[in-house]
CSV table of C-alpha atoms in Angstrom, one decimal:
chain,number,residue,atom,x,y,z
A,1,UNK,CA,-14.8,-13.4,20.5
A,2,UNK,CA,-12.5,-17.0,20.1
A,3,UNK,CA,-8.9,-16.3,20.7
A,4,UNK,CA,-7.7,-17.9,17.8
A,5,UNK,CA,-8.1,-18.1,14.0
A,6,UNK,CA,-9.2,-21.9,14.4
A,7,UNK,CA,-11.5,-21.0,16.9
A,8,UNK,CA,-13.2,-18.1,15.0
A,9,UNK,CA,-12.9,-20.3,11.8
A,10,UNK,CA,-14.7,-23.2,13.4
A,11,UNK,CA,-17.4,-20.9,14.5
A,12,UNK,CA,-18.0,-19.3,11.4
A,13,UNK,CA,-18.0,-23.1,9.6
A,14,UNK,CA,-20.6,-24.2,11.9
A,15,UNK,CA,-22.8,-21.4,11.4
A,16,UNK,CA,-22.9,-21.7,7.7
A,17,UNK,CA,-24.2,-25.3,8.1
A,18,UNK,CA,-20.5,-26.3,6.1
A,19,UNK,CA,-18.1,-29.3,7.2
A,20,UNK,CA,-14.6,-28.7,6.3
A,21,UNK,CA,-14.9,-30.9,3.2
A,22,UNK,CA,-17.7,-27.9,2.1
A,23,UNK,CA,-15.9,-25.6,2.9
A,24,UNK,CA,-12.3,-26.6,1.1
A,25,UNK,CA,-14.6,-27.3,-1.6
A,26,UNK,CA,-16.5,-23.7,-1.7
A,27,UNK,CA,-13.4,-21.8,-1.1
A,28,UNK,CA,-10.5,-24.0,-2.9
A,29,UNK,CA,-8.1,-23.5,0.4
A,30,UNK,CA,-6.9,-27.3,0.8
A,31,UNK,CA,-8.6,-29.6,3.7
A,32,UNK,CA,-5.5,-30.4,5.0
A,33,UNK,CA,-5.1,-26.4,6.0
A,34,UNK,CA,-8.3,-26.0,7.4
A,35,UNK,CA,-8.1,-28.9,9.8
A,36,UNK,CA,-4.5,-27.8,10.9
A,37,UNK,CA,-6.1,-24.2,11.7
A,38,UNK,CA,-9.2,-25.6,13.6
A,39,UNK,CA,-6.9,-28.0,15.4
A,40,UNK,CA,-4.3,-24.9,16.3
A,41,UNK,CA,-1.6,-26.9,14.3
A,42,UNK,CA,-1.6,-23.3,12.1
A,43,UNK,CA,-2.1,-20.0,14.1
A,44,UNK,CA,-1.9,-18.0,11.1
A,45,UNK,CA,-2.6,-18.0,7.2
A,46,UNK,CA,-1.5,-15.5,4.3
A,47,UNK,CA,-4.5,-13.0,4.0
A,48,UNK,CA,-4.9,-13.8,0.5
A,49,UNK,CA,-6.6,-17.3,2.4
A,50,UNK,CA,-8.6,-16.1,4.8
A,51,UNK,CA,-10.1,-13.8,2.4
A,52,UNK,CA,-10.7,-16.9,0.4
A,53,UNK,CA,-12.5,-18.7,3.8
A,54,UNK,CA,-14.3,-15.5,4.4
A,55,UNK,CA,-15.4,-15.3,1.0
A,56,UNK,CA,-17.2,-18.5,1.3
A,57,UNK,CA,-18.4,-18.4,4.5
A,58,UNK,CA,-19.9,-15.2,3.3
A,59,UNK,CA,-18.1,-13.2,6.7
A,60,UNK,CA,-15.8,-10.3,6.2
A,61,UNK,CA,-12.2,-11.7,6.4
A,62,UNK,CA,-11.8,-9.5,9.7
A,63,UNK,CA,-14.1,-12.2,11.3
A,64,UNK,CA,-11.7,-14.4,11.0
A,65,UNK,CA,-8.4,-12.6,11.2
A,66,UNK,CA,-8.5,-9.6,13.8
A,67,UNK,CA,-5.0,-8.4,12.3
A,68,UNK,CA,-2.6,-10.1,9.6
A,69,UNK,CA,0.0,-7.7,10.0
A,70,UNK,CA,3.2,-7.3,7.2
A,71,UNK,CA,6.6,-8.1,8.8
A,72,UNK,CA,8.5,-4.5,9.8
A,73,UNK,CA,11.4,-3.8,8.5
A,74,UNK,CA,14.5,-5.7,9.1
A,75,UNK,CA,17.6,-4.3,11.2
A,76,UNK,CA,19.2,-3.4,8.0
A,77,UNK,CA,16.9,-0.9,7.1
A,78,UNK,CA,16.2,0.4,10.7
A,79,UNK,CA,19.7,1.1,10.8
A,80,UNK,CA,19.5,3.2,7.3
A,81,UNK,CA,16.5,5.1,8.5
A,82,UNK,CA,17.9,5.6,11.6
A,83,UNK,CA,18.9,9.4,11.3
A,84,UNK,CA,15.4,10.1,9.6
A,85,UNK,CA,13.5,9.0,12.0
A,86,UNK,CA,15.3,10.6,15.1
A,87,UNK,CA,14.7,13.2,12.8
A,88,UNK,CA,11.3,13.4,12.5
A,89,UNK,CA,11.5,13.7,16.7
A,90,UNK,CA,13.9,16.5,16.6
A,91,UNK,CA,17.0,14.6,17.3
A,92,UNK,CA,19.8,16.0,14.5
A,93,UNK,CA,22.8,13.8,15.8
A,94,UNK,CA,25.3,16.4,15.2
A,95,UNK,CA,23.8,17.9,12.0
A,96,UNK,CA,23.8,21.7,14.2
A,97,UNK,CA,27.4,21.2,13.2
A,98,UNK,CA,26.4,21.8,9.4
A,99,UNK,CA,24.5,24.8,9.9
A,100,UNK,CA,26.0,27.4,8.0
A,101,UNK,CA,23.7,30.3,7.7
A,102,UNK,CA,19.5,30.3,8.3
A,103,UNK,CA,17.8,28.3,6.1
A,104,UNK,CA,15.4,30.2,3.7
A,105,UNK,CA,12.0,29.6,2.5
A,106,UNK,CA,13.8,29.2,-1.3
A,107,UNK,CA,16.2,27.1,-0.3
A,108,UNK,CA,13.9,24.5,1.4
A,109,UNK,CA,11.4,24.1,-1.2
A,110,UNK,CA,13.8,23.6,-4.0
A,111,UNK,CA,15.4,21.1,-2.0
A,112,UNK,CA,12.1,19.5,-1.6
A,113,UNK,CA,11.6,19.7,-5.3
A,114,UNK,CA,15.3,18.4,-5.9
A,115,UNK,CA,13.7,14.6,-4.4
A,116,UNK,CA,11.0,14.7,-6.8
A,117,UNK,CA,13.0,12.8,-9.2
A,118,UNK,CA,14.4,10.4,-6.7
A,119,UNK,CA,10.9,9.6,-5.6
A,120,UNK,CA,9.4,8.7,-9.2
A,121,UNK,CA,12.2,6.3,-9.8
A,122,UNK,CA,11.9,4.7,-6.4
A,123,UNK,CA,15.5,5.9,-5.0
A,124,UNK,CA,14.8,6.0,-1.7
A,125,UNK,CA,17.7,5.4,0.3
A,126,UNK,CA,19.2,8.5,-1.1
A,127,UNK,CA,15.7,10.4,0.1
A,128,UNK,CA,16.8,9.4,3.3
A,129,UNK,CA,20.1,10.7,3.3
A,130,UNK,CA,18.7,14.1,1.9
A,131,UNK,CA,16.0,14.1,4.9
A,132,UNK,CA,17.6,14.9,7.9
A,133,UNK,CA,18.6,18.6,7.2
A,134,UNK,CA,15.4,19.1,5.5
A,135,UNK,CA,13.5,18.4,8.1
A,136,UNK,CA,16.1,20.3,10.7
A,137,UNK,CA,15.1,23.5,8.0
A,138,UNK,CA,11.7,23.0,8.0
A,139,UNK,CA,11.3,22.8,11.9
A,140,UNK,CA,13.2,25.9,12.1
A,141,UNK,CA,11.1,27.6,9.3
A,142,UNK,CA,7.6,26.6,10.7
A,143,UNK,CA,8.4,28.3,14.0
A,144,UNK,CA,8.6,32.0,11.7
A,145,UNK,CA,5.7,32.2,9.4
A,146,UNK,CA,2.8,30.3,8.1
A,147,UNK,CA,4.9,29.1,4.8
A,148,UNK,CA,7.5,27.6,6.9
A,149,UNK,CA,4.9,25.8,8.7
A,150,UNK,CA,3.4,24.1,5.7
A,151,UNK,CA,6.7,23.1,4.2
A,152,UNK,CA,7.2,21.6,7.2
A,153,UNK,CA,3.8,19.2,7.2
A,154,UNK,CA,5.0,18.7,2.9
A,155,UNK,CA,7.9,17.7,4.2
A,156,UNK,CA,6.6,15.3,7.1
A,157,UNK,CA,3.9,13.8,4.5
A,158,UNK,CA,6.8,12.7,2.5
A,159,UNK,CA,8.8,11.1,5.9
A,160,UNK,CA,5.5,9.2,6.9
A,161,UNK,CA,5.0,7.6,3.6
A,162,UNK,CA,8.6,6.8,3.1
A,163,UNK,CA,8.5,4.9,6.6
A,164,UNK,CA,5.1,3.4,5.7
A,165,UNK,CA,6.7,1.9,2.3
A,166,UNK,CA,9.4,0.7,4.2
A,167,UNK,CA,7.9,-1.1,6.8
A,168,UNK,CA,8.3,1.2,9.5
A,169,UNK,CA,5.1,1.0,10.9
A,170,UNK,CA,5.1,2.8,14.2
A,171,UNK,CA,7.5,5.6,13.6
A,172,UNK,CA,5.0,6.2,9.9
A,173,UNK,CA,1.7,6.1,12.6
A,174,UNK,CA,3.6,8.9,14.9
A,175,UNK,CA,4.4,11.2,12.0
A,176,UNK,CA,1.3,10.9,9.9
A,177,UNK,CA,-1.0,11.6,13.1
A,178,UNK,CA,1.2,14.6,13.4
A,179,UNK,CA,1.0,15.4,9.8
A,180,UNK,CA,-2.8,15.5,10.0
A,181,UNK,CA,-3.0,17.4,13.6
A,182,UNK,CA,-0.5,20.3,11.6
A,183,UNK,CA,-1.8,20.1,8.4
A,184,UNK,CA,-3.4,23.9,7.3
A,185,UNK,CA,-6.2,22.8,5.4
A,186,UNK,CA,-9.0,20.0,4.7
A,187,UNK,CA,-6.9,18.6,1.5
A,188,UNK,CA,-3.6,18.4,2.7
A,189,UNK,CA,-4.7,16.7,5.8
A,190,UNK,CA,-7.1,13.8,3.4
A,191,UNK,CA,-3.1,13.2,1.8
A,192,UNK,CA,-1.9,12.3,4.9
A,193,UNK,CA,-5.1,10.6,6.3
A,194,UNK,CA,-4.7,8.9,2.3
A,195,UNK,CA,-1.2,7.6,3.5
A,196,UNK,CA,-2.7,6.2,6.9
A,197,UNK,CA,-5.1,4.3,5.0
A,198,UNK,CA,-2.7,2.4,3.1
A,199,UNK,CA,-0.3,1.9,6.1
A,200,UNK,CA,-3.5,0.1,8.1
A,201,UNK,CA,-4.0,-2.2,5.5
A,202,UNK,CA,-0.4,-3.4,5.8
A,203,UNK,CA,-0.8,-3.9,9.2
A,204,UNK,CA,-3.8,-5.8,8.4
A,205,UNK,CA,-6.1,-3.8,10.0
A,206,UNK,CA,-8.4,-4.3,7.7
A,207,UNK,CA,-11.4,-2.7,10.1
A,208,UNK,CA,-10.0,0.6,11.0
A,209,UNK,CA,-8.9,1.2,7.3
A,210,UNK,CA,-12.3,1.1,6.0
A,211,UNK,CA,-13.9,3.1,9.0
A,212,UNK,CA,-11.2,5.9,8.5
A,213,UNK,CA,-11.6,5.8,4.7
A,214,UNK,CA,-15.5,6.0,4.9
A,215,UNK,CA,-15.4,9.1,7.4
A,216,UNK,CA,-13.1,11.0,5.3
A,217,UNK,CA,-14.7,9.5,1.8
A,218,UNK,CA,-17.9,11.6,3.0
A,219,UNK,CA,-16.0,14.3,4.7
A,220,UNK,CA,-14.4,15.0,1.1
A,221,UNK,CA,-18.1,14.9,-1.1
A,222,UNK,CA,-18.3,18.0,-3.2
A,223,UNK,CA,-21.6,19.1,-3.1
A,224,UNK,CA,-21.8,19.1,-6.8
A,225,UNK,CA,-19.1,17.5,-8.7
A,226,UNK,CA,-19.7,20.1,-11.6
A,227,UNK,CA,-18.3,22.9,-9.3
A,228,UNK,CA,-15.6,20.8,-7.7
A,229,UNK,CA,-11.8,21.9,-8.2
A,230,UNK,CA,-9.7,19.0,-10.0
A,231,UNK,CA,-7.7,19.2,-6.2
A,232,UNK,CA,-11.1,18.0,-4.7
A,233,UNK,CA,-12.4,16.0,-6.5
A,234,UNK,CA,-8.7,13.9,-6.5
A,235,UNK,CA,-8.7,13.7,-3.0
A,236,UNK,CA,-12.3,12.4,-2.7
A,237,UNK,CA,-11.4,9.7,-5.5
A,238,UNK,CA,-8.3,8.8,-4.1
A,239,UNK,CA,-9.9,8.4,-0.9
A,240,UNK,CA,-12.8,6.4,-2.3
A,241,UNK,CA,-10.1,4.1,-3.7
A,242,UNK,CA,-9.0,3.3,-0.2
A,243,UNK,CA,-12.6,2.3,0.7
A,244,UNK,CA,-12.7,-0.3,-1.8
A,245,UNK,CA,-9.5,-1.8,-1.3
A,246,UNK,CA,-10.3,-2.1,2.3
A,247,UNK,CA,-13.4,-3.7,1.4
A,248,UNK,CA,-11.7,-6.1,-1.4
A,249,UNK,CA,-9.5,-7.1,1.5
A,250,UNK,CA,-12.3,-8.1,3.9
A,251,UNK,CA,-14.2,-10.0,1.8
A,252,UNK,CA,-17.5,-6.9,1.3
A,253,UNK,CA,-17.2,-7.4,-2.6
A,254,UNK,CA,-20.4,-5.0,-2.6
A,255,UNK,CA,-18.6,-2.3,-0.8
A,256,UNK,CA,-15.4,-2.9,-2.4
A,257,UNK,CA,-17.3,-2.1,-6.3
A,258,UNK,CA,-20.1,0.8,-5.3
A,259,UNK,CA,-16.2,2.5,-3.9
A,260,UNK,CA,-15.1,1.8,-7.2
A,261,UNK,CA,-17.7,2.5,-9.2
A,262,UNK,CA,-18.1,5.9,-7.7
A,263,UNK,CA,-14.6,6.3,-8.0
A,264,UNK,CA,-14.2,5.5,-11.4
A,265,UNK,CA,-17.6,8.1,-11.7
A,266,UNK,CA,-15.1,11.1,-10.6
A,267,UNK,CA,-12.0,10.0,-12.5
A,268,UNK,CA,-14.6,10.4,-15.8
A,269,UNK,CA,-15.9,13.7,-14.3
A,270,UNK,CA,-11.8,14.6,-14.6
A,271,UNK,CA,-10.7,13.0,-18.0
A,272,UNK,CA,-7.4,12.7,-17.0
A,273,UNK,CA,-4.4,11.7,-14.0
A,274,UNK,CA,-3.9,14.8,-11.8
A,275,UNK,CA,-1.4,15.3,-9.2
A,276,UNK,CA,-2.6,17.8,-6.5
A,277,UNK,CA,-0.5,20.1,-5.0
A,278,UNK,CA,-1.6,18.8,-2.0
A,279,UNK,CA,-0.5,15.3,-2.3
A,280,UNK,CA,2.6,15.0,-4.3
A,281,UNK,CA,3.3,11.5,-3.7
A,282,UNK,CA,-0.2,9.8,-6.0
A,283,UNK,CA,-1.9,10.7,-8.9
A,284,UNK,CA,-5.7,9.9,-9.4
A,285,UNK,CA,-7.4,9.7,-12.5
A,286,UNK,CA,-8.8,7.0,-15.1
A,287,UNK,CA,-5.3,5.4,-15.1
A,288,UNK,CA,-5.2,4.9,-11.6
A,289,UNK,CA,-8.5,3.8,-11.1
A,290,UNK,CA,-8.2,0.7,-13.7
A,291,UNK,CA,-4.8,-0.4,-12.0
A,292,UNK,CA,-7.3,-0.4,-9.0
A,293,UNK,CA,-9.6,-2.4,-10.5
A,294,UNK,CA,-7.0,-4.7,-11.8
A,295,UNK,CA,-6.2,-4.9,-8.3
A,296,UNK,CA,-9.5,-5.9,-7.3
A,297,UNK,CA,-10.0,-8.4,-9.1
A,298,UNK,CA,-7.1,-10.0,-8.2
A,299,UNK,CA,-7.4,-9.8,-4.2
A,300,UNK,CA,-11.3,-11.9,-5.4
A,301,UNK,CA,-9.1,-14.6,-7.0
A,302,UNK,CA,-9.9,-13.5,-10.8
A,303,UNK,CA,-6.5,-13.9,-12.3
A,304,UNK,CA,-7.8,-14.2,-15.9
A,305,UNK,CA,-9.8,-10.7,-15.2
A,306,UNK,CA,-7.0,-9.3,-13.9
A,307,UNK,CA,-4.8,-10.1,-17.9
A,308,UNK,CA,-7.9,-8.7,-19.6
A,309,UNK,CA,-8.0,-5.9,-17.4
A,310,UNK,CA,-4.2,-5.0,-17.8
A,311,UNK,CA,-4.8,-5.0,-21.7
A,312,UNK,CA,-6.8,-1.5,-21.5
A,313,UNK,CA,-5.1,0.5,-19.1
A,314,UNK,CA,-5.2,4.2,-20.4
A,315,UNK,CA,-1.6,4.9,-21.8
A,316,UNK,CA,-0.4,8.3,-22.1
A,317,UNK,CA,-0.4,11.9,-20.5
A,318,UNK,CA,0.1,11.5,-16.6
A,319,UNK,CA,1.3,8.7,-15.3
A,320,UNK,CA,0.2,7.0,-12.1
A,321,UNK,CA,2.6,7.0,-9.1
A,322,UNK,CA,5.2,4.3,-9.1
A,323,UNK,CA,4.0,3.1,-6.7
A,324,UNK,CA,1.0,2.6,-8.2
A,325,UNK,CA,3.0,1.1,-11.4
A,326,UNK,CA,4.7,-1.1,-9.5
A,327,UNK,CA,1.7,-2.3,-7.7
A,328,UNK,CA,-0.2,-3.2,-10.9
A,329,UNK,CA,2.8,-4.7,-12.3
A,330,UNK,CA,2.9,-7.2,-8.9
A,331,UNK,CA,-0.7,-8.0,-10.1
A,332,UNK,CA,-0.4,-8.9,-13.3
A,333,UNK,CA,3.1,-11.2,-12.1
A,334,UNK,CA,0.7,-12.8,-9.1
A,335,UNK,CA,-1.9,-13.2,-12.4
A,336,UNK,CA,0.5,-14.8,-14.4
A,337,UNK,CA,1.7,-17.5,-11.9
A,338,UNK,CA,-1.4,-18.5,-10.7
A,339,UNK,CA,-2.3,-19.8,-14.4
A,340,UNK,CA,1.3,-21.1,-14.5
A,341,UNK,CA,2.6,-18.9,-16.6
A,342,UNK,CA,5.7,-18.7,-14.6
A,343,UNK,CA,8.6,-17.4,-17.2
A,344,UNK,CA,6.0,-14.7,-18.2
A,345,UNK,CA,6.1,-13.9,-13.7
A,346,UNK,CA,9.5,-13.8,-13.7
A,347,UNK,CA,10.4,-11.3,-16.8
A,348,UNK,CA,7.6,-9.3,-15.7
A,349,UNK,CA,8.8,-9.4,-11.2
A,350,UNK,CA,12.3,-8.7,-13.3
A,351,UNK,CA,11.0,-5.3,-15.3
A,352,UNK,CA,10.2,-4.0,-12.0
A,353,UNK,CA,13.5,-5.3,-10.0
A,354,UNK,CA,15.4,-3.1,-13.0
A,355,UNK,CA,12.7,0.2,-13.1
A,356,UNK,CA,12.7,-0.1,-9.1
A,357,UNK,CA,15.7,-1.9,-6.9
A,358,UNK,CA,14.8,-0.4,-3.8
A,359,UNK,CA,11.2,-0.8,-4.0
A,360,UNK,CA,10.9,-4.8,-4.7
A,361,UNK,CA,12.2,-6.1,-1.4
A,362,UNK,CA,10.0,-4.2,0.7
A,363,UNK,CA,6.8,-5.6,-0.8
A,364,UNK,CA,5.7,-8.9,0.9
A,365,UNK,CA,3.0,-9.7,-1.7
A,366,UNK,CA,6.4,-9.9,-4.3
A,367,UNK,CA,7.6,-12.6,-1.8
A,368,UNK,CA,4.4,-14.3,-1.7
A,369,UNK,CA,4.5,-14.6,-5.6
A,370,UNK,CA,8.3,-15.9,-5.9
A,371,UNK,CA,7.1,-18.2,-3.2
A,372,UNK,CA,4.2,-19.4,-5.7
A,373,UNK,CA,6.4,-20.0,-8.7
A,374,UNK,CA,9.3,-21.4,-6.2
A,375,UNK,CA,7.2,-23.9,-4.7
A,376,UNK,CA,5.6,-25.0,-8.2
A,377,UNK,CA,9.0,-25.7,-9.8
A,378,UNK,CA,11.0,-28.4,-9.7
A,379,UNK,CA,14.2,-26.6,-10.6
A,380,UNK,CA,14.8,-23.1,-10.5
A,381,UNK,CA,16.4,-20.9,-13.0
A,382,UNK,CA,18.8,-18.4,-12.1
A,383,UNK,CA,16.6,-15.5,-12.8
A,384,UNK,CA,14.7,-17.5,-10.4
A,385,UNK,CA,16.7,-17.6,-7.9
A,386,UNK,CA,17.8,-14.2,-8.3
A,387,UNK,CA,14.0,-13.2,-7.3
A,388,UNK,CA,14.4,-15.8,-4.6
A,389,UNK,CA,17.6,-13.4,-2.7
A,390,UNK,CA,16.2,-10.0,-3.8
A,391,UNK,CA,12.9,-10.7,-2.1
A,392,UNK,CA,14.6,-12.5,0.6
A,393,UNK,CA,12.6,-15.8,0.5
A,394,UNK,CA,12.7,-18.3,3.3
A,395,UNK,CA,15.0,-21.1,2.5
């Protein structure tokens, strides 16, 4: 295999039969960036492009890019987490100091069900501050009875995906294996293998995402659908969902709809959003599956698609995750700039910024999409440049 993007790139041209004038032309990346990646003038290229080269070459995008990896988090947040994750090792950095009496089987969950509220609003600093003696509790509990132990993998779940949505990659990968090696059943250990999906295709690794999804996609098949609990047949949809964004992402459009399709198949089957009590941190259900779509359509390029698709999202009952929500939301702002509609980006990048603070600057696809309306301006309002600091654009 070439070493480098330019080499696999040129390889992949060549056997299409395509010059690099065909190619800018068939994919609508500029000349001008292809010739600086063949030449190794660029060693690397937003995803969102090689998808685009893929796409046209008619490769998957992992042909061309073996890993596009998300930036980890800055020092700032390392430091913030720091006690969380030392945590999650069994380091409590004084916290023994604290301990009053036992902890209790009471006390634990409903301080697990006291973060509930910081989680759907996105507060997540203040989950980490609340962490560290939860998890201390929960390692003590889960060495006394069977209840203790699965508060404790609840409790990890909730660690890995906090480190996976801010950009902690390798401490997330530790915990979340160990989440699934603890977890007590087939369902709570899809959550966490749920979670791993989504922090692989951060890292880009686009390859491995879609071989775990697969596996656990058919692991999680009810036999027949009619006879499935709502708890099963969530996880298998959810986990479908993770096939087909991991084939959106590598340019297997064909993959990346039957995955939907079939998802979108259970989520009927349901009639509405459930939240397992295996997996409190997502929802599945029609709502989730058309901000999927939405998302879809907008990793092949289909910004107008994506508008029309935002218009008939199911409102009411459950609501999706935030996350989710806030996902979407990007979608529809990366929509909206791409057709130069850049006012309507930045009220909409602005919503979320107010519903979700903490959540904004840890999103590189929102910096990609400031980027977009930055570079397409000639002056910059101050909302604008608001964006510009909160997402922590490149000068």
């Amino acid at each position: 295999m070439p070493d480098t993007i330019g080499d696999r790139l040129r390889k992949a041209r060549k056997r299409a039969g395509l010059s690099q004038g065909d190619l800018a032309r068939e994919s609508g990346v500029s000349y001008s960036l292809i010739q600086q990646l063949e030449q190794g003038a660029r060693t690397d290229t937003r995803l969102e492009t090689a998808r685009k080269l893929a796409a046209a070459l008619r490769v998957p995008t992992t042909k061309l890019l073996t890993e596009h990896a998300e930036e980890a988090a800055d020092d700032a947040t390392a430091d913030q987490w720091t006690r969380v994750r030392r945590a999650a090792v069994g380091l409590y950095d004084g916290d023994a100091d604290e301990i009053n009496e036992p902890p209790t089987i009471e006390g634990v969950k409903a301080a697990l069900d006291a973060t509930d509220r910081l989680f759907a609003v996105g507060h997540f600093g203040r989950l980490g501050s609340l962490l560290p003696p939860l998890i201390r509790d929960a390692e003590t509990l889960a060495e006394l009875t069977p209840e203790g132990r699965q508060l404790r993998v609840r409790i990890t779940q909730l660690v890995g995906w906090l480190l996976t949505q801010t950009r902690q990659f390798d401490s997330a990968e530790d915990v979340l294996a160990r989440v699934i090696a603890d977890a007590p059943d087939r369902l709570q250990a899809a959550a966490a293998v749920n979670t791993q999906g989504w922090l692989l295709l951060r890292r880009g690794r686009l390859a491995e995402a879609a071989a775990l999804a697969e596996r656990w996609a058919d692991e999680l098949e009810p036999p027949r659908m009619s006879r499935a609990t709502m708890g099963e047949l969530s996880a298998w949809g959810s986990m479908l969902l993770r096939v087909s964004a991991a084939g959106a992402r590598d340019a297997r459009d064909v993959e990346a709809d039957d995955a939907l399709r079939l998802a979108q198949s259970v989520a009927v089957a349901m009639g509405r959003e459930h939240a397992a009590r295996e997996d409190r941190l997502r929802t599945f259900g029609p709502t989730t599956v058309a901000l999927k779509q939405a998302e879809n359509a907008m990793i092949m390029d289909q910004p107008e698609e994506v508008l029309r698709l935002a218009q008939n999202v199911p409102t009411g009952g459950l609501r999706p995750t935030k996350n989710n929500l806030n996902r979407h939301l990007l979608d529809v702002a990366d929509a909206q700039a791409r057709l130069r509609r850049h006012q309507e980006a930045v009220q909409t990048m602005l919503g979320i910024l107010r519903d979700s603070p903490e959540w904004l600057p840890n999103q590189r696809y929102a910096r990609d999409i400031v980027g977009r309306v930055v570079e397409r301006r000639r002056t910059l309002t101050p909302q604008m440049r608001v964006l510009a600091d909160v997402v922590r654009l490149p000068m």
